[in-house]
Coordinates of C-alpha atoms and ligand atoms in Angstrom, one line a residue:
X550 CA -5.3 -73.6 -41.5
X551 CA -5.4 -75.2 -38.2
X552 CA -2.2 -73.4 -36.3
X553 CA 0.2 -76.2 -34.5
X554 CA -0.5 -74.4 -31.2
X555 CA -4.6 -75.2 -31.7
X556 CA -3.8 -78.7 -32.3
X557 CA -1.7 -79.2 -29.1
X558 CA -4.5 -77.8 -27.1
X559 CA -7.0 -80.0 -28.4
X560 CA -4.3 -82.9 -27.6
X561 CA -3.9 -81.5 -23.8
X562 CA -8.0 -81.4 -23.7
X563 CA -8.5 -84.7 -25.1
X564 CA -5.9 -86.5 -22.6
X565 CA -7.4 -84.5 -19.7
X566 CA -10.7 -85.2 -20.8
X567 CA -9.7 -89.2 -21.1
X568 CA -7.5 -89.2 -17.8
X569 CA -7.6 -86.5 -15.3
X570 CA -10.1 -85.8 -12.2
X571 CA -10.6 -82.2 -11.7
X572 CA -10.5 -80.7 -7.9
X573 CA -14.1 -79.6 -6.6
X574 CA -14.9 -79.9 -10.2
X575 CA -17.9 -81.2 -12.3
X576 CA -15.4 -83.4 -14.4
X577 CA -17.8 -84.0 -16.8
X578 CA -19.0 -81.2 -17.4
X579 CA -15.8 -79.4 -17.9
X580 CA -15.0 -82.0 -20.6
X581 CA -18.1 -80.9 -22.8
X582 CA -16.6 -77.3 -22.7
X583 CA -12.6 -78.1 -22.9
X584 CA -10.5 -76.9 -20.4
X585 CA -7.9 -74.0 -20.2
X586 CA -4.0 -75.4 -20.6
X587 CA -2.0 -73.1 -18.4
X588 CA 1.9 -73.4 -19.8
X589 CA 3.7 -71.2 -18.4
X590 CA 4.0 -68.1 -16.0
X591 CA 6.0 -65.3 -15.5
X592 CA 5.7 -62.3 -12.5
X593 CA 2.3 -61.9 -12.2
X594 CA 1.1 -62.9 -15.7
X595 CA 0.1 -66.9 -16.5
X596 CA 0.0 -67.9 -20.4
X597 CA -2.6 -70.9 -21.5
X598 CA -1.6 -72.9 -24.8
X599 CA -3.5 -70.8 -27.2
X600 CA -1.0 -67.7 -26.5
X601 CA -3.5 -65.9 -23.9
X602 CA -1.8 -63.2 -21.4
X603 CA -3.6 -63.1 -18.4
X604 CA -2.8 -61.5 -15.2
X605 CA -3.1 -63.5 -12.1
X606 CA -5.4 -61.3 -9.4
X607 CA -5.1 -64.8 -7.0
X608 CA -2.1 -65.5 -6.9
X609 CA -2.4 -69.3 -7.8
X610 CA -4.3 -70.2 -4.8
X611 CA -3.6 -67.2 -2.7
X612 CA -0.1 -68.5 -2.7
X613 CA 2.1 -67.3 -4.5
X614 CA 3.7 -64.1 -2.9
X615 CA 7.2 -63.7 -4.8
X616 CA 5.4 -63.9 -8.3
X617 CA 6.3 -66.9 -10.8
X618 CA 9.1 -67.4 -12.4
X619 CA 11.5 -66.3 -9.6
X620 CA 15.0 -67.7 -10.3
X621 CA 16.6 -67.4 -7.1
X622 CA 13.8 -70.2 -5.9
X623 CA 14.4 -72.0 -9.2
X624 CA 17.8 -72.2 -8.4
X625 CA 17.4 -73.3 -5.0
X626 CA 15.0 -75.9 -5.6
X627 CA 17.7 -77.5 -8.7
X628 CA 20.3 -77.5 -6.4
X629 CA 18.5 -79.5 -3.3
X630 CA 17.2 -81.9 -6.2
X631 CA 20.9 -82.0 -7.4
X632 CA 22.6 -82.6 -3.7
X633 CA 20.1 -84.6 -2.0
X634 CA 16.8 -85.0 -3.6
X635 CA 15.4 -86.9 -0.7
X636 CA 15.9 -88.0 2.8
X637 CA 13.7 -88.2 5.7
X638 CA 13.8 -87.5 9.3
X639 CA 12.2 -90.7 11.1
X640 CA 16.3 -92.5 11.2
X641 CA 17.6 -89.9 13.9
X642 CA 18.4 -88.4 10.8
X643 CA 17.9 -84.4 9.5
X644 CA 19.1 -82.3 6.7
X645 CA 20.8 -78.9 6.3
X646 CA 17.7 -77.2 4.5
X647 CA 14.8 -78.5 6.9
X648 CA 16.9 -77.1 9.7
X649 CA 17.6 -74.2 8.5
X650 CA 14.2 -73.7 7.4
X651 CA 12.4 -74.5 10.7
X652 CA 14.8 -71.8 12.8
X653 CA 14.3 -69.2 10.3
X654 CA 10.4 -69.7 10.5
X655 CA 10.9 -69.7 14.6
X656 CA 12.3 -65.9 13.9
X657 CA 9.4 -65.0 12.2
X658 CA 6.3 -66.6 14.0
X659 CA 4.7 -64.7 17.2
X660 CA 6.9 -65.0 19.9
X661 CA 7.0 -68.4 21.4
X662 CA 6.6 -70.4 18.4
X663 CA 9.9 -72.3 18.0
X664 CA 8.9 -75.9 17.7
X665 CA 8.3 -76.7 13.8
X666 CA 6.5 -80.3 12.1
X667 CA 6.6 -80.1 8.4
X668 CA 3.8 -81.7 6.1
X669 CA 2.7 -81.5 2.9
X670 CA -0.4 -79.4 2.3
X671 CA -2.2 -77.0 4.6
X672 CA -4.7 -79.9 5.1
X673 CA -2.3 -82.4 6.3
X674 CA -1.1 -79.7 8.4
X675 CA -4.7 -79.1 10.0
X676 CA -5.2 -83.0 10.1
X677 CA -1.8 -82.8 12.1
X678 CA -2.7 -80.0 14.4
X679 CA -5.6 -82.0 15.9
X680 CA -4.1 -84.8 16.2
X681 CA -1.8 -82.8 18.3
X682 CA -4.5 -81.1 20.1
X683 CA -6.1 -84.3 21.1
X684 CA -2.3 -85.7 22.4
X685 CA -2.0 -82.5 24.3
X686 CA -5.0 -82.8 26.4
X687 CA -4.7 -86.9 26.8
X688 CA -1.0 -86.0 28.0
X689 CA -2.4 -83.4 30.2
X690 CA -4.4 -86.2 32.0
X691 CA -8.0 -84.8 30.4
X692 CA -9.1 -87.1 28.1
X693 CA -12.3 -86.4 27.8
X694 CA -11.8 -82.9 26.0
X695 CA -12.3 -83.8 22.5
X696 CA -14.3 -81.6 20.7
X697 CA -12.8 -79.4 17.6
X698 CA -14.6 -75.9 17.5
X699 CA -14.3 -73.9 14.5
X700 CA -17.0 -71.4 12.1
X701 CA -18.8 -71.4 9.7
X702 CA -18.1 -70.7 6.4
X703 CA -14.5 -71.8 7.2
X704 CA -12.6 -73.6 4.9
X705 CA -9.3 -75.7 6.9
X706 CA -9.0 -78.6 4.0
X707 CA -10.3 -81.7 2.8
X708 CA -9.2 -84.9 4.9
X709 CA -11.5 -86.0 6.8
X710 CA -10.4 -83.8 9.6
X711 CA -10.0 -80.8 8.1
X712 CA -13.5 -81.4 5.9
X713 CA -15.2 -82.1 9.3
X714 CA -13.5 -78.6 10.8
X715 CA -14.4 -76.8 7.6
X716 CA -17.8 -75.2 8.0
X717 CA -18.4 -74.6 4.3
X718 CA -21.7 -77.3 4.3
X719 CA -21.4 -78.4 0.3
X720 CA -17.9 -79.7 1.7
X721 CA -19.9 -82.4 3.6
X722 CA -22.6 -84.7 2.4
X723 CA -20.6 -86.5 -0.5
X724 CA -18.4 -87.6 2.3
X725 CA -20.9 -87.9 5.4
X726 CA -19.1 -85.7 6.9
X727 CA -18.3 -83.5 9.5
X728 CA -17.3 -86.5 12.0
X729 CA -18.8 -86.7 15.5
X730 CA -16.7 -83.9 17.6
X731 CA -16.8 -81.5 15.3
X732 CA -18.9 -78.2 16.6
X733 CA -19.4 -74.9 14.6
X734 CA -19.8 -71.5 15.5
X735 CA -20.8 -68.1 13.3
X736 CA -18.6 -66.3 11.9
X737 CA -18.3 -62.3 12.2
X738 CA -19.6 -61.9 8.6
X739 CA -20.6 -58.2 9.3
X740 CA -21.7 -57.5 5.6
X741 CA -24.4 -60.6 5.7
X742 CA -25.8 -59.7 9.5
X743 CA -28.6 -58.1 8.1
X744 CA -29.4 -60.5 5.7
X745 CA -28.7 -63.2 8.6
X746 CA -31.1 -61.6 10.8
X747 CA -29.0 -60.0 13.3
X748 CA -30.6 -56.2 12.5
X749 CA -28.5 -53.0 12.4
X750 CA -25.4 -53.9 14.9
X751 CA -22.3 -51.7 13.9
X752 CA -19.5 -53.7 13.6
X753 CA -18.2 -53.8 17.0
X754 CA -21.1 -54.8 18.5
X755 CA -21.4 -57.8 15.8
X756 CA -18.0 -58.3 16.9
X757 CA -18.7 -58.9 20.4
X758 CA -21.6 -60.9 19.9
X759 CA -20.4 -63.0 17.4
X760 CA -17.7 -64.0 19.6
X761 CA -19.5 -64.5 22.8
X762 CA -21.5 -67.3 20.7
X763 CA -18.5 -69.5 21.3
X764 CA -18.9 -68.8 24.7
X765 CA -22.5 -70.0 24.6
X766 CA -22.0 -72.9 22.4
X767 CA -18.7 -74.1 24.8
X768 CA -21.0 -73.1 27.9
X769 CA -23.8 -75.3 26.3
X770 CA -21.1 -78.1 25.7
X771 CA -19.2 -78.0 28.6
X772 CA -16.2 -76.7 28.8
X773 CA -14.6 -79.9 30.1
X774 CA -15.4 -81.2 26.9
X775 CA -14.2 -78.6 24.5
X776 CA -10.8 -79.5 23.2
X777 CA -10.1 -76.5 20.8
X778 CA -10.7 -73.8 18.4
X779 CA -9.8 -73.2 15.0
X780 CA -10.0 -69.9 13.0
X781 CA -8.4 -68.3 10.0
X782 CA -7.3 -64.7 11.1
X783 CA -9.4 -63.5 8.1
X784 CA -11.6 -66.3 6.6
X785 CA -10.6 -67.1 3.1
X786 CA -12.3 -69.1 0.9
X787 CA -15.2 -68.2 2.9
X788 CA -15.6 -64.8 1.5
X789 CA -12.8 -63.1 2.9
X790 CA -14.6 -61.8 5.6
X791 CA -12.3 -59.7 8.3
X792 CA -13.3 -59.6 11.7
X793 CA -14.5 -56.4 13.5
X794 CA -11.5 -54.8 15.8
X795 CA -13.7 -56.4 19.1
X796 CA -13.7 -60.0 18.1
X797 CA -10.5 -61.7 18.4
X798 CA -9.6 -59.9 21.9
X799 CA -12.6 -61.9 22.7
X800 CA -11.9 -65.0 21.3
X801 CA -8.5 -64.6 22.9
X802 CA -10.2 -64.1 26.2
X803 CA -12.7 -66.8 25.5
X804 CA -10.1 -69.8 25.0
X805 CA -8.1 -68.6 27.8
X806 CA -10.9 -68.3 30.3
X807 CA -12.3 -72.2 29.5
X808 CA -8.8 -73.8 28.9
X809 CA -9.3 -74.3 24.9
X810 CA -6.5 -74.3 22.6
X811 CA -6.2 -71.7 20.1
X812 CA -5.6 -73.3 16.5
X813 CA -5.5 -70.4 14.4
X814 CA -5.0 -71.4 10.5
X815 CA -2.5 -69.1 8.7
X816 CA -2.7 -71.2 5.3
X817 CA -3.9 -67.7 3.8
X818 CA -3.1 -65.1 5.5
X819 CA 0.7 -66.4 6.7
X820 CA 3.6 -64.9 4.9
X821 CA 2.9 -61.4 4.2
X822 CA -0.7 -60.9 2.6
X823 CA -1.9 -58.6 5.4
X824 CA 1.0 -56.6 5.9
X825 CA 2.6 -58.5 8.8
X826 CA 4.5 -62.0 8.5
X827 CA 1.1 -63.5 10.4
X828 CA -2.4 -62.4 10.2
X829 CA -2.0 -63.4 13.8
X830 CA 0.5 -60.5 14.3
X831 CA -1.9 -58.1 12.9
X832 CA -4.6 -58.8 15.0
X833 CA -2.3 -59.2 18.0
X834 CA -3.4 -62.8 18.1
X835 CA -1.4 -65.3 20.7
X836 CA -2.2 -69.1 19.2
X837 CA -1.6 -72.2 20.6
X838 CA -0.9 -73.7 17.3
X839 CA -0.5 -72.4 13.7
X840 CA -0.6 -74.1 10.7
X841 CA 0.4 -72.9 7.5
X842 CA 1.0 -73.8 4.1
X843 CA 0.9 -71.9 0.7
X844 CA 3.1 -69.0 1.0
X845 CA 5.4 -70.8 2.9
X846 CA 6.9 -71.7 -0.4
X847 CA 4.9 -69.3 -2.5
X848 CA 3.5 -72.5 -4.2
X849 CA 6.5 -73.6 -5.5
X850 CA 6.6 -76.5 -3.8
X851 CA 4.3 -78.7 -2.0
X852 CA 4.7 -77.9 2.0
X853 CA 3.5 -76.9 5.1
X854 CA 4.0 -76.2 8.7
X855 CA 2.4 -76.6 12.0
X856 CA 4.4 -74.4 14.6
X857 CA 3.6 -75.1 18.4
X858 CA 3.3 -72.6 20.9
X859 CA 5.0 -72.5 24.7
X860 CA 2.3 -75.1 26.4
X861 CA 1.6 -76.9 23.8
X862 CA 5.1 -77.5 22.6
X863 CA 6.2 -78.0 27.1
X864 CA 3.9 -80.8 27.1
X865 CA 4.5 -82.3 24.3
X866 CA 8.2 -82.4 23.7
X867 CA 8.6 -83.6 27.5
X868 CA 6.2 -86.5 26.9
X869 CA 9.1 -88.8 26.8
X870 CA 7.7 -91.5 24.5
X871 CA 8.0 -91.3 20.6
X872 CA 5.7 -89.1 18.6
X873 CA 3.9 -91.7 16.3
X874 CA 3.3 -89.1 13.3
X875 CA 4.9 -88.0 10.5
X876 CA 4.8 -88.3 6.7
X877 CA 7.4 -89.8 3.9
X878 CA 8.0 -86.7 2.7
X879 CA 7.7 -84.3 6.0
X880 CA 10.6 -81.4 5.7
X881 CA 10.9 -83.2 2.3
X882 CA 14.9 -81.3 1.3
X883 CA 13.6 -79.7 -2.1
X884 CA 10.7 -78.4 -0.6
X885 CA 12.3 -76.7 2.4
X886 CA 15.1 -75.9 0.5
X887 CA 12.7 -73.4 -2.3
X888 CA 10.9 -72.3 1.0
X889 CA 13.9 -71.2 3.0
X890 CA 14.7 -69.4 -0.3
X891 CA 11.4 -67.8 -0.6
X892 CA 11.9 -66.0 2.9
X893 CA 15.2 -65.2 2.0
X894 CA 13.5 -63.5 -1.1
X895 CA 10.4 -62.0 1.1
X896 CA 12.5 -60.7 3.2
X897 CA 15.4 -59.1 0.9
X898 CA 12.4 -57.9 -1.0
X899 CA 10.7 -56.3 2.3
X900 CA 7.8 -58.3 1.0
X901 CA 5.5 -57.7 4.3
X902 CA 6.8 -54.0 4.6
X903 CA 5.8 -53.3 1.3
X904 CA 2.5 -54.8 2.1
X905 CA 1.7 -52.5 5.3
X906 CA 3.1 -49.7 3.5
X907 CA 2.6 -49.0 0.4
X908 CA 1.6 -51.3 -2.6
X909 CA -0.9 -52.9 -0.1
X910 CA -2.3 -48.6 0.9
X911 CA -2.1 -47.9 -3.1
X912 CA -4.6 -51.1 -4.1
X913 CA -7.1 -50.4 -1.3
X914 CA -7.2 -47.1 -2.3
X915 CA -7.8 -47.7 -6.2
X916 CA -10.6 -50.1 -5.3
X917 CA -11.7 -48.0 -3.1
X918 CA -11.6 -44.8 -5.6
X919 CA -13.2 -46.9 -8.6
X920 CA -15.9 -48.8 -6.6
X921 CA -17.4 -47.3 -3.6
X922 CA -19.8 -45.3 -5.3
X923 CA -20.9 -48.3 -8.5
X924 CA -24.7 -49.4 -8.8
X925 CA -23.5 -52.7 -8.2
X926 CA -21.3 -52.7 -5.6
X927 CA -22.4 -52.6 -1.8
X928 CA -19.0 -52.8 -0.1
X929 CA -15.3 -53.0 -0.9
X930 CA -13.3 -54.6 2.3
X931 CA -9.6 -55.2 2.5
X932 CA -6.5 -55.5 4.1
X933 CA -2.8 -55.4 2.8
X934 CA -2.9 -57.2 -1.2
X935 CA -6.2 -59.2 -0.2
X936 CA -9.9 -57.6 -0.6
X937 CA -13.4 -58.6 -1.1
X938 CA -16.3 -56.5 -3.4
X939 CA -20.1 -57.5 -2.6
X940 CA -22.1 -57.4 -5.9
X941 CA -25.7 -56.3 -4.4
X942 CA -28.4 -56.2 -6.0
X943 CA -29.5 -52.3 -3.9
X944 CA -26.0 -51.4 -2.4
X945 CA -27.2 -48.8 0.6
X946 CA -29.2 -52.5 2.0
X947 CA -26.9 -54.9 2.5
X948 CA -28.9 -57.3 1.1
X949 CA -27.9 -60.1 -1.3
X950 CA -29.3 -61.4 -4.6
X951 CA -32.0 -64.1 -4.6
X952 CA -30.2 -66.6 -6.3
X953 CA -27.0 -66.6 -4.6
X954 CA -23.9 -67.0 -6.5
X955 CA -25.5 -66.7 -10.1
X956 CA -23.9 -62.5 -10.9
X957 CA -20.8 -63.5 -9.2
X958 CA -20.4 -66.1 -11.9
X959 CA -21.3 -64.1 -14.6
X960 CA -18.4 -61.3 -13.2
X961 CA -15.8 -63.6 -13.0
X962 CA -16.3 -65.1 -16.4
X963 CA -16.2 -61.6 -17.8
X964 CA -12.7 -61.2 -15.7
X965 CA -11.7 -64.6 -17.4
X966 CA -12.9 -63.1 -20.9
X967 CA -11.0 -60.3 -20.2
X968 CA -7.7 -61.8 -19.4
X969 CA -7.9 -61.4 -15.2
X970 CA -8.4 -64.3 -13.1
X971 CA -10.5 -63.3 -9.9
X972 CA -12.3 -65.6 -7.7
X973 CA -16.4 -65.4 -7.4
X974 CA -17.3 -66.5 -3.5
X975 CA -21.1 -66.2 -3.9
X976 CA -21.8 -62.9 -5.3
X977 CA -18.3 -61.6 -3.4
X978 CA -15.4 -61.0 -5.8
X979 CA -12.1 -61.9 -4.4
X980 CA -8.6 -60.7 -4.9
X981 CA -5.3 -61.7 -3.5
X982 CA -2.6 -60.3 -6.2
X983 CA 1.0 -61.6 -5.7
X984 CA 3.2 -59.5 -2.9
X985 CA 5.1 -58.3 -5.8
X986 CA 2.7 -57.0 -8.2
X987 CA 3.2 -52.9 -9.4
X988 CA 1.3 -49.9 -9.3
X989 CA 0.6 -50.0 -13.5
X990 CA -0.2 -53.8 -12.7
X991 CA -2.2 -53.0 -10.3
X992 CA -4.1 -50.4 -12.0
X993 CA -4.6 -53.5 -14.7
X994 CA -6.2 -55.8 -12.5
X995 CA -8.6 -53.0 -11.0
X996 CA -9.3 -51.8 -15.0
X997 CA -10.3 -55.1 -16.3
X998 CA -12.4 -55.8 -12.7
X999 CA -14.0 -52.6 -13.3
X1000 CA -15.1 -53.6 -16.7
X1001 CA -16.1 -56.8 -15.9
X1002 CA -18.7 -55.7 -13.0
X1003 CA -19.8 -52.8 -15.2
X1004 CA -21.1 -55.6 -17.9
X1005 CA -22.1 -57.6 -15.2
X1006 CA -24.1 -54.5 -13.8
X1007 CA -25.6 -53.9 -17.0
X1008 CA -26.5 -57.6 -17.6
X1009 CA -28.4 -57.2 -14.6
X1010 CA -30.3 -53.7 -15.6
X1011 CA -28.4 -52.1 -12.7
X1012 CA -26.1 -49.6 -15.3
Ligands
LIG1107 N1 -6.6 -73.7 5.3 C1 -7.0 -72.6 4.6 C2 -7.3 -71.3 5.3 C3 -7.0 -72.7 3.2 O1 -7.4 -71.6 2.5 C4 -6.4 -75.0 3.4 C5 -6.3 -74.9 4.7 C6 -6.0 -76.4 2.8 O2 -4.8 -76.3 2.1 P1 -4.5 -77.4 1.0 O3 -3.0 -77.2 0.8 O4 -4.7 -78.8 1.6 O5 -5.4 -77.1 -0.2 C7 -6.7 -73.9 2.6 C8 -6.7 -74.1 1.1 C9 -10.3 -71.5 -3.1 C10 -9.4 -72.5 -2.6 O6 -11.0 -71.8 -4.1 C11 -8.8 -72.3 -1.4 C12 -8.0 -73.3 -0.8 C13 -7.7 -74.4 -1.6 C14 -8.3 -74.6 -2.8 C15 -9.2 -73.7 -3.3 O7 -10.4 -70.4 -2.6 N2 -7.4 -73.1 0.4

């Protein structure tokens, strides 16, 4: 007998199949092989239609930090929806919760950042920052400084800005894109150097050169010319790749020394996930401008920040003319209503404490402990409740497989199979567990990873 359950899932597949584009998705092809109906989640477990417990090792999209099902931001969000669902800021007009929301984040950012726009997704947020970077330097009387330096392998968003700042390439040629002004620099990838030709450097050194290449490349530009650089304190979707100690007092010294603005994204790392409110904070990072999204509201609602430093937010704000920017829905009330909740919850919960001191210590080491030493494995990085394992196809070479991307697949459908959802960058498995996850949850993730690359391993004669 088919079960009522089965039936409403072929339902859900049929209208998504009829109806629904997929995100950086092959629409089609997901319709031949029916896709996965999540319906609900609870801590840092998700259930699909058929009844299937899985445990979430990426948080959403390395977003949500307090865990699902959280009822203090339930309860916050009904009540905004209740007392004013929406109102907007253009009429010399503000609301109690945006407020609120944008002093709170002014206690938490580095020091200096105390000027707050709201959007609605981290890409609107990096659209908005250049934007405000190109203001800046036409208010500043330099007009002609109007390229956007960022690296490669980033990954800042989809408009047409933030494609064009992303330096992940299959994010371009659908869309011709990047636009003229956009200039890309490496990134400190240490574990591909080899593989990238750049020999035996130890980290450091790769550190330092790395980041003297924007010095060349805004040399070879001229400096007059460069308007900024963007950077993720620990590149995300790129592979999560952190930088050597060296590079960012580099980069720091870099911008400073040729008068480019410092965008540094915070989409992934903000709000906790290495340990510190802001990656920038753990790598002693002083931005001109931050943007940030996702954990802002750990994904319960759609929002996002851009936070101006002290020269960029002088200039600015003492333009005297009106801003012409701003969305329907910026410091939308719901939205900053569940957000100033979730940093009420972070920070009752010690979320970024517990981080730094001990859930965040405990995962490193179990990965550590379980993977150093496997066939497969050629490095295991991490920081705070994010880390990266390199599947290798000789782990003592840092070399990568031929055909890039291909075991990295085949691990993370065994993690799927298996009931953990893990990200596959390449042939680098990725995991960003929710702030609140426990030690026997934990130890759950790392078991079912564990026996996922071990198939994968033997799949690939390597166990
Ligand atoms: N900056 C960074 C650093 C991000 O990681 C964005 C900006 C864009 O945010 P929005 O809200 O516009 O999506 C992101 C988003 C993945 C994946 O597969 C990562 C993101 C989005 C979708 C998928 O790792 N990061």
């Amino acid at each position: 007998m088919v079960s009522e359950t089965h039936n409403l899932t072929k339902h859900w597949q049929a209208l998504d199949a009829a109806h629904h584009v997929h995100p950086f998705t092959d629409t089609a092809a997901l319709n031949k092989e029916g896709v996965r109906v999540i319906t609900k989640a609870d801590g840092v477990y998700l259930w699909d239609s058929e009844g299937n417990k899985i445990i979430d090792g990426m948080s959403g999209l390395w977003c949500v930090q307090v865990g699902y099902g959280n009822k203090d931001l339930a309860e916050a969000g009904c009540e905004a929806l209740r007392v004013l669902p929406y109102y907007n800021h253009f009429f010399k007009t503000t609301n109690p919760y945006t407020v609120e929301l944008a002093a709170k984040l002014a206690t938490l950012l580095p020091e200096g950042h105390e000027r707050i726009l709201f959007a609605n997704s981290g890409s609107e947020a990096n659209d908005s920052a250049l934007k405000l970077i190109r203001y800046y330097w036409n208010l500043r009387r330099k007009p002609e400084k109007k390229i956007h330096m960022s690296r490669e392998l980033a990954y800042h968003g989809v408009t047409f800005a933030a494609a064009s700042l992303s330096g992940l390439t299959p994010m371009h040629p659908q869309w011709d894109l990047p636009l003229p002004g956009f200039a890309k620099v490496p990134t400190p990838y240490w574990f591909g150097a080899r593989a990238a030709g750049y020999g035996d450097l130890d980290q450091e050194e790769f550190g330092l050169l790395i980041a003297r290449k924007l010095e060349d490349r805004i040399l070879e530009l001229g400096p007059d010319r460069v308007a900024s650089f963007s950077a993720e304190p620990i590149q995300g979707a790129g592979g999560v790749i952190f930088p050597p100690a060296a590079y960012w007092p580099e980069i720091q010294r870099i911008c400073a020394k040729y008068d480019v603005l410092l965008h540094v994204d915070e989409v992934i790392t903000g709000f906790g996930r290495t340990g510190e409110w802001f990656g920038s904070q753990t790598y002693a990072i002083q931005p001109d401008i931050i943007t940030m999204a996702k954990g802002l509201s750990s994904g319960y609602q759609p929002i996002s920040a851009i936070s101006l430093g002290p020269r960029m937010a002088d200039i600015i704000l003492n333009a005297n003319e009106e801003l012409v920017h701003g969305y329907t829905y910026s410091g939308h009330p719901v939205a900053s209503a569940v957000a100033l909740k979730n940093l009420e919850v972070m920070e009752n919960l010690g979320l970024p404490a517990r981080v730094k001191d001990s859930i965040g210590p405990y995962f490193q080491r179990r990965l550590q402990e379980t993977f150093e030493e496997h066939p497969l494995v050629g490095e295991v990085r991490g920081k705070g409740l994010l880390a990266a394992l390199e599947l290798v196809p000789n782990r003592p070479e840092r070399a990568f497989f031929p055909e890039l991307g291909k075991v990295g697949t085949h691990c993370r459908n065994y993690c799927f199979q298996s009931g953990l959802i893990s990200r596959a960058i390449r042939d680098t498995m990725v995991l960003a567990p929710p702030l609140t996850v426990s030690e026997p949850e934990i130890e759950e993730i790392v078991a079912k990873l564990k026996g996922a690359i071990d198939r994968t391993a033997h799949d690939f004669g390597k166990l």
